[in-house]
Short mmCIF file of C-alpha atoms in Angstrom, two decimals:
data_model
loop_
_atom_site.label_atom_id
_atom_site.label_comp_id
_atom_site.label_asym_id
_atom_site.label_seq_id
_atom_site.Cartn_x
_atom_site.Cartn_y
_atom_site.Cartn_z
CA MET A 19 84.32 137.60 103.74
CA GLY A 20 86.99 137.05 106.33
CA THR A 21 89.86 134.68 105.76
CA THR A 22 90.38 131.74 108.33
CA ILE A 23 94.13 131.86 109.42
CA ASN A 24 95.47 128.89 111.33
CA TYR A 25 98.51 129.42 113.52
CA SER A 26 101.39 127.26 114.25
CA ILE A 27 102.74 126.49 117.71
CA ALA A 28 106.13 127.74 116.70
CA GLY A 29 104.96 130.97 115.06
CA ASP A 30 104.57 134.32 116.72
CA LYS A 31 100.67 134.23 117.35
CA THR A 32 100.36 130.87 119.37
CA GLN A 33 97.51 132.60 121.28
CA ASN A 34 95.48 132.10 118.10
CA LEU A 35 95.40 128.32 117.61
CA ASN A 36 92.26 127.09 116.90
CA THR A 37 90.03 124.65 119.41
CA LEU A 38 91.81 121.28 117.08
CA GLN A 39 94.88 122.58 117.54
CA LYS A 40 94.46 123.06 121.38
CA ILE A 41 93.22 119.66 121.94
CA GLY A 42 96.27 118.10 120.10
CA LEU A 43 98.71 120.07 121.89
CA THR A 44 96.98 119.35 125.15
CA LEU A 45 96.99 115.69 124.48
CA GLY A 46 100.84 115.87 123.43
CA SER A 47 101.61 117.94 126.16
CA ILE A 48 100.33 115.25 128.55
CA SER A 49 101.64 112.33 127.27
CA LEU A 50 105.04 114.12 127.28
CA PHE A 51 104.80 115.10 130.69
CA ILE A 52 104.34 111.60 131.92
CA PHE A 53 106.92 110.40 129.61
CA LEU A 54 109.27 112.56 131.33
CA LEU A 55 108.09 112.13 134.49
CA THR A 56 108.89 108.33 134.66
CA TRP A 57 112.33 109.21 132.70
CA VAL A 58 113.89 112.03 134.76
CA THR A 59 112.65 110.62 138.28
CA GLY A 60 112.60 107.28 137.61
CA MET A 61 109.43 106.77 139.15
CA THR A 62 106.99 103.64 138.40
CA LEU A 63 103.50 104.55 137.84
CA THR A 64 100.74 102.30 138.37
CA PRO A 65 98.56 100.56 136.89
CA ASN A 66 101.11 101.00 133.95
CA TRP A 67 98.53 99.75 131.16
CA LEU A 68 96.28 102.89 132.08
CA TYR A 69 99.08 105.18 131.57
CA LEU A 70 100.56 103.69 128.61
CA THR A 71 97.25 103.68 127.16
CA ALA A 72 97.31 107.48 128.39
CA ILE A 73 101.08 107.91 126.53
CA LEU A 74 100.22 106.15 123.11
CA PHE A 75 96.58 107.68 123.05
CA GLY A 76 98.30 111.42 123.40
CA PHE A 77 101.19 110.95 121.33
CA SER A 78 99.24 109.21 118.28
CA ALA A 79 96.13 111.61 118.55
CA GLY A 80 97.74 114.74 119.49
CA PRO A 81 99.94 114.96 116.16
CA VAL A 82 96.68 114.30 114.06
CA LEU A 83 94.40 116.35 115.56
CA TYR A 84 96.65 119.44 115.66
CA ALA A 85 97.67 118.49 111.95
CA ILE A 86 93.79 118.79 111.03
CA GLY A 87 93.24 122.15 112.79
CA THR A 88 96.16 123.43 111.13
CA TYR A 89 95.60 122.58 107.29
CA LYS A 90 91.69 122.23 107.64
CA GLY A 91 89.91 124.56 105.06
CA LEU A 92 93.01 125.29 103.28
CA PRO A 93 93.39 124.26 99.58
CA ALA A 94 95.17 120.95 99.09
CA GLY A 95 98.62 121.52 98.23
CA ILE A 96 102.49 122.06 100.06
CA LYS A 97 102.06 124.66 102.85
CA ASN A 98 105.24 125.80 103.49
CA ASN A 99 104.57 129.42 104.39
CA GLY A 100 106.48 131.09 106.88
CA VAL A 101 108.80 128.55 108.26
CA TYR A 102 111.69 130.58 108.55
CA PHE A 103 109.52 132.72 110.78
CA ASN A 104 108.88 130.24 113.14
CA SER A 105 111.10 129.32 115.78
CA LEU A 106 111.19 125.59 115.82
CA THR A 107 111.95 125.70 112.30
CA ASN A 108 114.39 128.49 111.67
CA ARG A 109 117.23 127.33 114.31
CA GLY A 110 115.57 129.23 117.12
CA ALA A 111 115.02 129.03 120.51
CA LEU A 112 112.33 126.16 120.25
CA GLY A 113 114.67 124.28 117.60
CA TRP A 114 117.18 124.56 120.09
CA ILE A 115 115.45 123.36 122.86
CA GLY A 116 113.86 119.94 120.80
CA ALA A 117 117.27 119.27 119.36
CA ILE A 118 118.65 119.35 123.54
CA ILE A 119 115.83 116.90 124.20
CA LEU A 120 116.43 114.21 121.45
CA THR A 121 120.29 114.27 122.06
CA LEU A 122 119.74 113.62 125.48
CA PHE A 123 117.28 111.12 124.75
CA TYR A 124 119.47 109.09 122.28
CA VAL A 125 122.54 109.87 124.53
CA CYS A 126 120.47 107.95 127.15
CA LEU A 127 119.44 105.73 125.09
CA TYR A 128 123.05 104.48 123.87
CA TRP A 129 124.99 104.96 126.86
CA TYR A 130 122.85 105.41 130.17
CA GLY A 131 119.74 102.83 129.65
CA ASP A 132 119.29 102.44 133.34
CA TRP A 133 118.07 105.71 133.29
CA PHE A 134 114.89 104.73 131.53
CA GLY A 135 114.55 102.03 134.08
CA ASN A 136 115.15 98.92 132.65
CA GLY A 137 115.20 96.21 135.29
CA THR A 138 116.41 98.53 137.92
CA GLY A 139 113.83 97.33 140.85
CA THR A 140 115.15 95.56 143.89
CA ASP A 141 113.58 92.06 142.67
CA GLY A 142 115.19 93.00 138.99
CA ALA A 143 111.63 93.99 137.73
CA ASN A 144 111.41 96.89 135.62
CA GLU A 145 111.17 100.51 136.89
CA GLY A 146 110.31 104.03 135.61
CA ALA A 147 109.39 104.67 132.04
CA VAL A 148 110.30 101.17 130.49
CA ALA A 149 108.18 99.71 133.07
CA LEU A 150 105.18 101.46 131.28
CA PHE A 151 105.57 99.28 128.29
CA ASP A 152 105.63 96.09 129.87
CA PRO A 153 101.94 95.03 128.85
CA LEU A 154 102.63 96.01 125.07
CA SER A 155 105.97 93.92 125.59
CA GLN A 156 104.41 91.02 127.09
CA ILE A 157 101.75 90.84 124.22
CA MET A 158 103.84 91.16 121.54
CA ARG A 159 106.82 88.95 122.38
CA GLY A 160 106.17 87.47 126.10
CA ALA A 161 109.00 89.32 127.63
CA PRO A 162 109.23 92.47 129.69
CA ALA A 163 109.84 95.65 128.33
CA ASP A 164 113.66 97.25 127.64
CA LYS A 165 115.14 100.35 126.54
CA TRP A 166 114.82 99.32 122.74
CA PHE A 167 111.23 97.92 122.93
CA LEU A 168 110.34 101.57 124.57
CA TYR A 169 112.68 103.24 121.58
CA GLY A 170 111.27 101.05 118.62
CA THR A 171 107.73 101.76 120.00
CA PHE A 172 108.20 105.68 120.09
CA TYR A 173 110.18 105.44 116.40
CA THR A 174 106.86 103.45 115.28
CA ILE A 175 104.23 105.79 116.53
CA ALA A 176 106.24 108.98 115.00
CA ILE A 177 106.29 107.58 111.74
CA LEU A 178 102.55 106.04 111.71
CA PHE A 179 100.98 109.31 113.13
CA LEU A 180 103.42 112.20 111.82
CA GLY A 181 102.82 110.11 108.77
CA ILE A 182 98.88 110.83 108.87
CA LYS A 183 99.90 114.52 109.47
CA PHE A 184 101.94 114.16 106.24
CA MET A 185 99.63 112.92 103.96
CA TYR A 186 96.96 115.06 105.29
CA LYS A 187 99.34 118.19 104.37
CA TYR A 188 100.24 116.50 100.88
CA ARG A 189 96.85 115.14 100.20
CA ASN A 190 96.82 116.54 96.53
CA SER A 191 99.79 114.02 95.42
CA LYS A 192 98.97 110.44 94.93
CA TYR A 193 102.42 109.54 94.97
CA HIS A 194 102.96 111.14 98.43
CA LEU A 195 100.14 109.26 99.53
CA ILE A 196 101.04 105.47 98.34
CA ARG A 197 104.69 106.45 99.22
CA THR A 198 103.34 107.33 102.90
CA VAL A 199 101.00 104.41 103.10
CA VAL A 200 104.19 102.01 102.11
CA VAL A 201 106.53 103.47 104.93
CA MET A 202 104.17 103.15 107.51
CA PHE A 203 103.47 99.48 106.34
CA SER A 204 107.12 98.71 106.02
CA GLN A 205 107.85 100.31 109.61
CA LEU A 206 104.96 99.10 111.44
CA VAL A 207 104.63 95.15 110.17
CA LEU A 208 108.38 94.39 109.18
CA ALA A 209 110.55 96.52 110.82
CA TYR A 210 108.37 96.60 114.41
CA MET A 211 105.62 93.83 114.42
CA LEU A 212 107.37 90.98 112.69
CA PRO A 213 110.77 90.69 114.48
CA TYR A 214 109.26 90.89 117.79
CA ILE A 215 106.63 88.03 116.74
CA LEU A 216 109.32 86.19 115.60
CA GLU A 217 111.35 86.98 118.95
CA GLY A 218 108.03 85.96 121.16
CA LEU A 219 107.92 82.81 119.03
CA ASN A 220 111.54 81.77 119.48
CA ALA A 221 111.36 81.50 116.20
CA THR A 222 114.92 83.11 115.58
CA SER A 223 117.19 84.75 117.61
CA GLY A 224 119.65 87.39 117.01
CA GLY A 225 118.14 90.76 118.31
CA TYR A 226 115.19 93.22 117.09
CA TYR A 227 117.74 94.97 114.29
CA SER A 228 118.48 91.82 112.71
CA LEU A 229 115.34 90.50 112.01
CA ASN A 230 114.16 93.07 109.82
CA PRO A 231 113.54 91.50 106.32
CA ILE A 232 114.36 95.03 104.83
CA ASN A 233 117.05 96.13 106.63
CA SER A 234 119.92 95.26 104.37
CA TRP A 235 123.79 94.89 104.61
CA PRO A 236 125.34 97.83 104.40
CA LEU A 237 123.23 99.64 106.62
CA ASN A 238 122.35 96.42 108.57
CA TYR A 239 126.32 96.41 109.50
CA ASP A 240 126.09 93.58 112.18
CA PHE A 241 124.61 90.76 109.40
CA MET A 242 127.74 89.02 108.61
CA THR A 243 129.19 89.28 112.26
CA GLY A 244 130.34 85.83 113.90
CA THR A 245 127.23 85.91 116.83
CA ARG A 246 124.58 86.74 114.27
CA ILE A 247 126.16 83.93 111.48
CA ASP A 248 125.90 81.47 114.56
CA ALA A 249 122.14 82.54 115.84
CA ARG A 250 120.87 81.85 111.90
CA ILE A 251 122.77 78.47 111.44
CA ALA A 252 121.78 77.41 115.06
CA PRO A 253 119.54 74.11 114.44
CA GLU A 254 117.08 75.17 116.87
CA ASN A 255 116.23 78.35 114.60
CA GLN A 256 115.71 76.62 111.52
CA PRO A 257 114.21 76.70 108.77
CA LEU A 258 113.65 80.71 109.30
CA GLY A 259 117.26 81.25 110.43
CA VAL A 260 118.86 79.98 107.03
CA ALA A 261 115.88 81.37 105.42
CA TYR A 262 117.12 85.07 106.62
CA MET A 263 120.46 84.94 105.67
CA VAL A 264 119.99 83.78 102.52
CA TRP A 265 117.11 86.55 101.56
CA GLY A 266 119.95 88.84 103.32
CA ILE A 267 122.87 88.01 100.72
CA ILE A 268 120.21 88.15 97.73
CA LEU A 269 118.64 91.50 99.13
CA PHE A 270 121.97 93.03 99.08
CA LEU A 271 123.58 91.39 95.98
CA ILE A 272 120.81 90.85 93.49
CA VAL A 273 117.47 92.66 94.50
CA THR A 274 118.86 95.89 95.77
CA PRO A 275 120.80 96.78 92.49
CA PHE A 276 118.09 95.38 90.21
CA VAL A 277 115.50 97.50 91.58
CA THR A 278 117.44 100.58 91.94
CA TYR A 279 118.25 100.20 88.14
CA PHE A 280 114.90 100.36 87.24
CA VAL A 281 113.47 103.03 89.94
CA GLY A 282 116.39 104.42 91.31
CA LYS A 283 117.25 104.53 95.32
CA ARG A 284 113.86 106.20 96.22
CA TRP A 285 112.34 102.38 96.71
CA TYR A 286 114.67 102.07 99.46
CA CYS A 287 115.54 105.20 100.80
CA SER A 288 111.85 106.76 100.53
CA TRP A 289 109.67 104.03 100.82
CA PHE A 290 111.22 101.17 103.13
CA CYS A 291 113.96 102.39 104.90
CA GLY A 292 112.94 103.39 108.70
CA CYS A 293 115.55 106.17 108.68
CA GLY A 294 114.12 107.42 105.62
CA GLY A 295 111.12 107.09 107.05
CA LEU A 296 111.23 108.96 109.98
CA ALA A 297 112.96 111.84 108.23
CA GLU A 298 110.02 112.02 105.67
CA THR A 299 107.29 111.95 108.26
CA ALA A 300 108.92 113.33 111.59
CA GLY A 301 111.54 115.25 109.84
CA ASP A 302 109.23 116.94 107.09
CA ASN A 303 109.07 120.32 108.58
CA PHE A 304 113.10 120.79 109.08
CA ARG A 305 113.82 119.46 105.28
CA HIS A 306 114.23 123.04 104.24
CA LEU A 307 117.52 123.62 107.04
CA SER A 308 119.72 121.32 104.46
CA ASP A 309 122.91 123.03 103.50
CA LYS A 310 122.79 123.56 99.94
CA SER A 311 126.26 125.30 99.27
CA LEU A 312 128.79 123.76 97.46
CA LYS A 313 131.25 123.10 100.14
CA ALA A 314 128.50 120.93 101.69
CA TRP A 315 128.47 118.97 98.51
CA LYS A 316 132.23 118.06 98.59
CA ILE A 317 131.90 117.23 102.28
CA GLU A 318 128.89 114.95 101.37
CA ARG A 319 130.66 112.72 98.25
CA TRP A 320 133.65 112.30 100.71
CA LEU A 321 132.18 111.34 103.94
CA VAL A 322 129.38 109.12 102.71
CA HIS A 323 131.73 107.11 100.46
CA SER A 324 134.14 106.56 103.54
CA VAL A 325 131.73 105.15 105.66
CA MET A 326 130.50 103.00 102.90
CA VAL A 327 134.56 102.01 102.64
CA PHE A 328 134.76 101.61 106.38
CA VAL A 329 131.57 99.55 106.67
CA MET A 330 133.07 97.11 104.00
CA LEU A 331 136.67 96.90 105.54
CA MET A 332 135.22 96.13 109.40
CA THR A 333 132.58 93.36 107.44
CA VAL A 334 135.66 91.79 105.93
CA ALA A 335 137.69 91.76 108.93
CA VAL A 336 135.10 90.77 111.25
CA MET A 337 134.37 87.65 108.74
CA TYR A 338 137.85 86.77 108.51
CA SER A 339 138.40 86.54 112.14
CA TYR A 340 135.51 84.62 112.71
CA PHE A 341 136.37 82.00 109.56
CA SER A 342 139.58 81.96 110.97
CA LYS A 343 138.59 80.38 114.08
CA SER A 344 138.32 76.56 114.60
CA GLU A 345 135.07 76.89 116.35
CA PHE A 346 133.42 78.26 113.18
CA SER A 347 130.51 76.24 113.37
CA LEU A 348 130.49 75.69 109.30
CA MET A 349 133.68 73.84 109.81
CA MET A 350 132.01 70.86 111.33
CA TYR A 351 130.89 70.47 107.08
CA PHE A 352 134.09 71.72 105.15
CA PRO A 353 137.88 72.02 105.95
CA ALA A 354 139.19 74.93 107.33
CA VAL A 355 141.18 75.72 104.08
CA VAL A 356 137.35 75.97 102.20
CA GLY A 357 136.56 78.40 104.57
CA TYR A 358 139.87 80.56 103.77
CA SER A 359 139.71 79.84 100.42
CA LEU A 360 136.17 81.21 99.79
CA LEU A 361 136.94 84.42 101.34
CA PHE A 362 139.68 85.18 99.58
CA GLY A 363 138.35 83.93 96.06
CA LEU A 364 135.36 86.22 96.76
CA LEU A 365 137.59 88.73 97.11
CA GLY A 366 139.66 87.85 94.35
CA LEU A 367 136.71 87.84 91.86
CA ALA A 368 135.60 91.14 93.20
CA VAL A 369 139.24 92.60 92.34
CA LEU A 370 138.84 91.37 88.66
CA LEU A 371 135.13 92.56 88.02
CA PHE A 372 136.79 96.10 89.52
CA ILE A 373 139.26 95.90 87.10
CA PHE A 374 137.19 94.62 84.22
CA LEU A 375 134.58 97.53 84.76
CA TYR A 376 137.73 99.93 85.04
CA PHE A 377 138.87 99.25 81.73
CA ASN A 378 135.54 99.31 79.95
CA GLY A 379 133.90 101.73 81.82
CA LYS A 380 133.15 105.45 80.78
CA GLY A 381 133.49 108.83 82.58
CA LYS A 382 134.08 109.41 86.25
CA SER A 383 132.67 105.72 86.92
CA ARG A 384 136.11 104.07 86.39
CA ASN A 385 137.65 106.21 89.42
CA PHE A 386 135.24 104.08 91.25
CA MET A 387 136.14 100.88 90.04
CA LEU A 388 139.61 101.86 90.24
CA VAL A 389 139.13 102.90 94.46
CA GLY A 390 137.29 99.55 94.25
CA ALA A 391 140.00 97.39 92.90
CA VAL A 392 142.79 99.16 95.23
CA ILE A 393 140.58 98.36 98.25
CA GLY A 394 140.43 94.62 97.57
CA MET A 395 144.12 94.01 96.90
CA VAL A 396 144.62 95.95 100.10
CA MET A 397 142.16 93.36 101.95
CA ILE A 398 143.58 90.62 100.30
CA VAL A 399 147.22 91.43 101.34
CA SER A 400 146.82 92.27 104.95
CA MET A 401 144.44 89.05 105.35
CA LEU A 402 147.14 87.02 103.36
CA LEU A 403 149.97 88.02 106.00
CA SER A 404 147.60 87.78 109.09
CA TYR A 405 147.07 83.99 107.60
CA LEU A 406 150.37 83.00 106.91
CA GLY A 407 151.17 84.43 110.27
CA ASN A 408 148.82 82.44 112.27
CA ASP A 409 147.06 85.84 113.36
CA SER A 410 143.38 85.74 113.47
CA GLN A 411 143.55 89.69 113.12
CA ALA A 412 142.90 91.64 110.21
CA PHE A 413 144.37 94.63 108.92
CA GLY A 414 146.73 94.00 112.13
CA ILE A 415 143.77 95.11 114.40
CA SER A 416 141.18 92.95 116.11
CA SER A 417 138.22 93.05 114.57
CA ASP A 418 136.29 93.47 117.07
CA THR A 419 137.93 96.68 118.10
CA ILE A 420 136.81 97.87 114.73
CA LYS A 421 133.03 96.66 114.73
CA LYS A 422 132.97 98.56 118.34
CA GLY A 423 134.70 101.46 116.77
CA TYR A 424 131.80 101.80 113.78
CA GLY A 425 129.02 100.87 116.25
CA PHE A 426 130.13 104.07 118.31
CA PHE A 427 131.20 106.43 115.94
CA ILE A 428 128.84 105.53 112.84
CA GLY A 429 126.11 103.60 114.52
CA ALA A 430 125.45 105.80 117.79
CA ILE A 431 126.86 109.06 117.58
CA PHE A 432 126.19 110.19 113.64
CA SER A 433 123.06 108.12 112.72
CA GLY A 434 121.51 108.39 116.27
CA ILE A 435 122.73 111.78 118.11
CA VAL A 436 123.49 113.75 114.85
CA GLY A 437 121.28 111.96 112.16
CA VAL A 438 118.19 112.28 114.43
CA GLY A 439 118.57 114.75 117.24
CA PHE A 440 119.78 117.52 115.13
CA TYR A 441 116.64 117.37 113.03
CA PRO A 442 116.06 121.05 114.24
CA LEU A 443 119.47 122.62 113.30
CA LEU A 444 120.79 120.86 110.30
CA GLY A 445 117.56 119.36 108.98
CA ASN A 446 115.87 115.70 108.43
CA ARG A 447 118.18 113.95 106.19
CA VAL A 448 121.67 114.69 107.62
CA TRP A 449 122.52 111.14 108.75
CA CYS A 450 121.16 109.62 105.08
CA ARG A 451 123.17 112.06 102.89
CA PHE A 452 126.59 112.42 104.67
CA GLY A 453 126.80 108.69 106.71
CA CYS A 454 124.55 106.12 105.39
CA PRO A 455 126.40 103.44 103.78
CA MET A 456 123.39 101.89 102.58
CA ALA A 457 122.61 105.79 100.59
CA GLY A 458 126.03 105.63 99.25
CA TYR A 459 125.90 102.16 97.96
CA LEU A 460 122.64 102.79 96.35
CA GLY A 461 123.84 106.29 94.98
CA ILE A 462 126.38 104.76 93.20
CA ILE A 463 123.83 102.15 91.17
CA GLN A 464 121.82 105.53 90.79
CA ARG A 465 124.32 107.70 89.23
CA PHE A 466 125.96 105.63 86.74
CA LYS A 467 123.45 102.33 86.12
CA SER A 468 119.80 103.23 86.23
CA ARG A 469 116.91 104.51 84.61
CA PHE A 470 115.49 106.88 87.09
CA ARG A 471 116.07 110.46 86.75
CA ILE A 472 113.65 113.83 87.16
CA THR A 473 113.14 115.45 83.97
CA THR A 474 112.81 119.15 83.83
CA ASN A 475 110.90 121.64 81.76
CA GLY A 476 113.38 124.76 81.80
CA GLY A 477 111.28 126.78 79.48
CA GLN A 478 108.47 127.01 82.30
CA CYS A 479 110.87 127.74 85.20
CA ILE A 480 109.98 130.83 86.68
CA SER A 481 113.48 130.74 89.36
CA CYS A 482 110.83 130.86 92.37
CA GLY A 483 113.74 128.38 94.00
CA ASN A 484 111.17 126.12 95.95
CA CYS A 485 112.51 123.21 94.77
CA SER A 486 115.98 123.92 95.99
CA THR A 487 114.75 125.16 99.50
CA TYR A 488 112.72 121.86 100.18
CA CYS A 489 115.38 119.57 98.53
CA GLU A 490 116.19 117.57 101.85
CA GLN A 491 119.43 116.18 100.27
CA GLY A 492 120.92 119.74 99.35
CA ILE A 493 120.71 119.61 95.83
CA ASP A 494 120.14 122.77 93.66
CA VAL A 495 117.40 122.00 91.61
CA ARG A 496 116.83 125.18 90.52
CA ALA A 497 120.02 125.27 88.87
CA TYR A 498 119.23 122.03 87.07
CA ALA A 499 115.47 123.60 85.99
CA GLN A 500 116.93 126.42 84.72
CA LYS A 501 119.32 124.83 82.30
CA GLY A 502 116.38 122.53 81.20
CA GLN A 503 118.72 119.74 82.40
CA ASN A 504 117.77 116.48 83.81
CA ILE A 505 118.72 115.73 87.49
CA VAL A 506 120.68 112.86 87.95
CA ARG A 507 122.68 112.94 91.24
CA ALA A 508 123.66 110.50 93.55
CA ALA A 509 122.23 112.19 96.27
CA CYS A 510 118.71 112.23 95.24
CA VAL A 511 116.65 109.95 97.13
CA GLY A 512 113.28 110.81 94.92
CA CYS A 513 111.06 111.96 97.83
CA GLY A 514 109.28 114.09 95.12
CA VAL A 515 108.50 117.20 97.20
CA CYS A 516 110.66 119.02 94.85
CA SER A 517 108.01 118.36 91.94
CA SER A 518 105.13 118.96 94.42
CA VAL A 519 106.18 122.53 95.30
CA CYS A 520 107.03 123.60 92.17
CA PRO A 521 104.14 126.16 90.94
CA ARG A 522 104.62 125.34 86.93
CA GLY A 523 105.03 122.18 86.81
CA VAL A 524 108.49 121.96 85.73
CA LEU A 525 109.77 118.90 87.51
CA LYS A 526 108.38 115.34 86.92
CA LEU A 527 110.04 111.85 88.37
CA GLU A 528 110.43 109.49 85.54
CA ASN A 529 112.21 106.24 84.78
CA GLY A 530 113.47 105.80 81.00
CA PRO A 531 116.28 104.65 78.94
CA GLU A 532 119.49 105.08 80.20
CA GLU A 533 120.53 106.68 76.66
CA GLU A 534 118.51 109.95 77.21
CA ARG A 535 119.05 110.03 81.07
CA ILE A 536 121.85 112.86 80.95
CA THR A 537 121.00 115.77 79.47
CA ASP A 538 123.74 118.38 78.63
CA ASN A 539 121.25 120.83 76.29
CA PRO A 540 121.09 124.07 78.64
CA ILE A 541 119.06 127.09 77.99
CA ILE A 542 121.01 130.07 76.76
CA ILE A 543 121.19 132.69 78.86
CA GLY A 544 121.76 136.46 78.33
CA HIS A 545 123.55 137.08 74.92
CA GLU A 546 125.81 134.09 75.21
CA LYS A 547 125.51 131.93 71.97
CA HIS A 548 125.25 128.14 71.64
CA PRO A 549 129.11 127.02 69.98
CA THR A 550 127.31 125.55 66.89
CA LEU A 551 125.79 128.95 66.30
CA ARG A 552 129.17 130.99 66.30
CA ARG A 553 130.66 131.78 63.15
#
């Protein structure tokens, strides 16, 4: 009997694509051509609803049909054979082309939005690519489309239909099926539909990104800026405005630490976060490109925590500048001194908490507490000097300047251009691993105060290296497995792929007592004797 072999578009034998793969590739190519035509030339295609339907159908059905054609007839299980021989997934020509197109898209999105045709017509009407999305935008929010609606729609389509592809590929794992359904629901309903529907009903104001109820600070760094606060406390936005504000504070201070304690950071990074959702679906084929070196791990630790400190300083600076202005909306209820005292008091309590945890902590966690206390003291002193000098600036710098710097370098270049545009070159979790402040915050909780761990059965490990190869966070999982040690790392997002690709069932995602979480019982290798057995 002959064996049916399916080939990938990125492989060496693209002429052997089967019928479903060819149909899927054709649909996707047509949709891409229509979009590029309107993007590059600025041409307005009419009727726009017809071309919009063609684009949405092609980008939706194309990947699904291609995935079915690729994996149909093959046994259920992880299929990463030949990824290092494919041009798209081994930093070859197709990989570089894909990276260049994605990078150009993000550059245009952030700095050259008019290239998409946003309100560039003679009468102010939309033209080009944005005009295609007007019918859908009118239905969802009662307003013409803009570049962010275009981007949000593409982002959601990528997660939904590449999520279906992900589920079909990993269909033997119940964990992956449930996790991907939650990711797709979170993006479609919570991150895409709900914010736009609320915007269309004029229930709240403040922008699409800030209305996602799962988008927590510090990832949502705009949460405590003056314009957002004013929008949420404005009378016309009640009661949802204040509800969103209260929920955002509770989400960061209570819900996030509580849930992370029981199940680890995976609940956010791999189940609800939009950035993680795109990485797990659209970026799945690039997970093996993550840097596994010790040098990369050292850079990761310093960089992600530096961004976390940066966003904390920026938020405090913006809040201080806002509180210190006489036109602050809440000052109609409280004297100005109450606002100042509240901010200084909260910082003082945070410093005292860090000091308490420092003297009562153990191991390396004490270093984080000490750093937190020092940062808090610097904030208090700097802001106190500004206050006594009647200067609304924080740290001697305009808070608006700090916010713009963060938005440019971190929000645009790091999370967008590098984080997504470089999928085919650096892997699918560059932003999550090196730059996301939310991942840094969750990682500290997971590392030092959580029940989550990945347990290993080292006696069954055959050192195949699948787990380390497909760890999108660059963790050398095999090294832990060989020693029989539990994997307790701040970087781990609990995607579960390492467990899925293990042919021996060595790895298992578990939640258990903290006391048994960190193990140090390595398997004896070679002739080395255990210290307790030496004479």
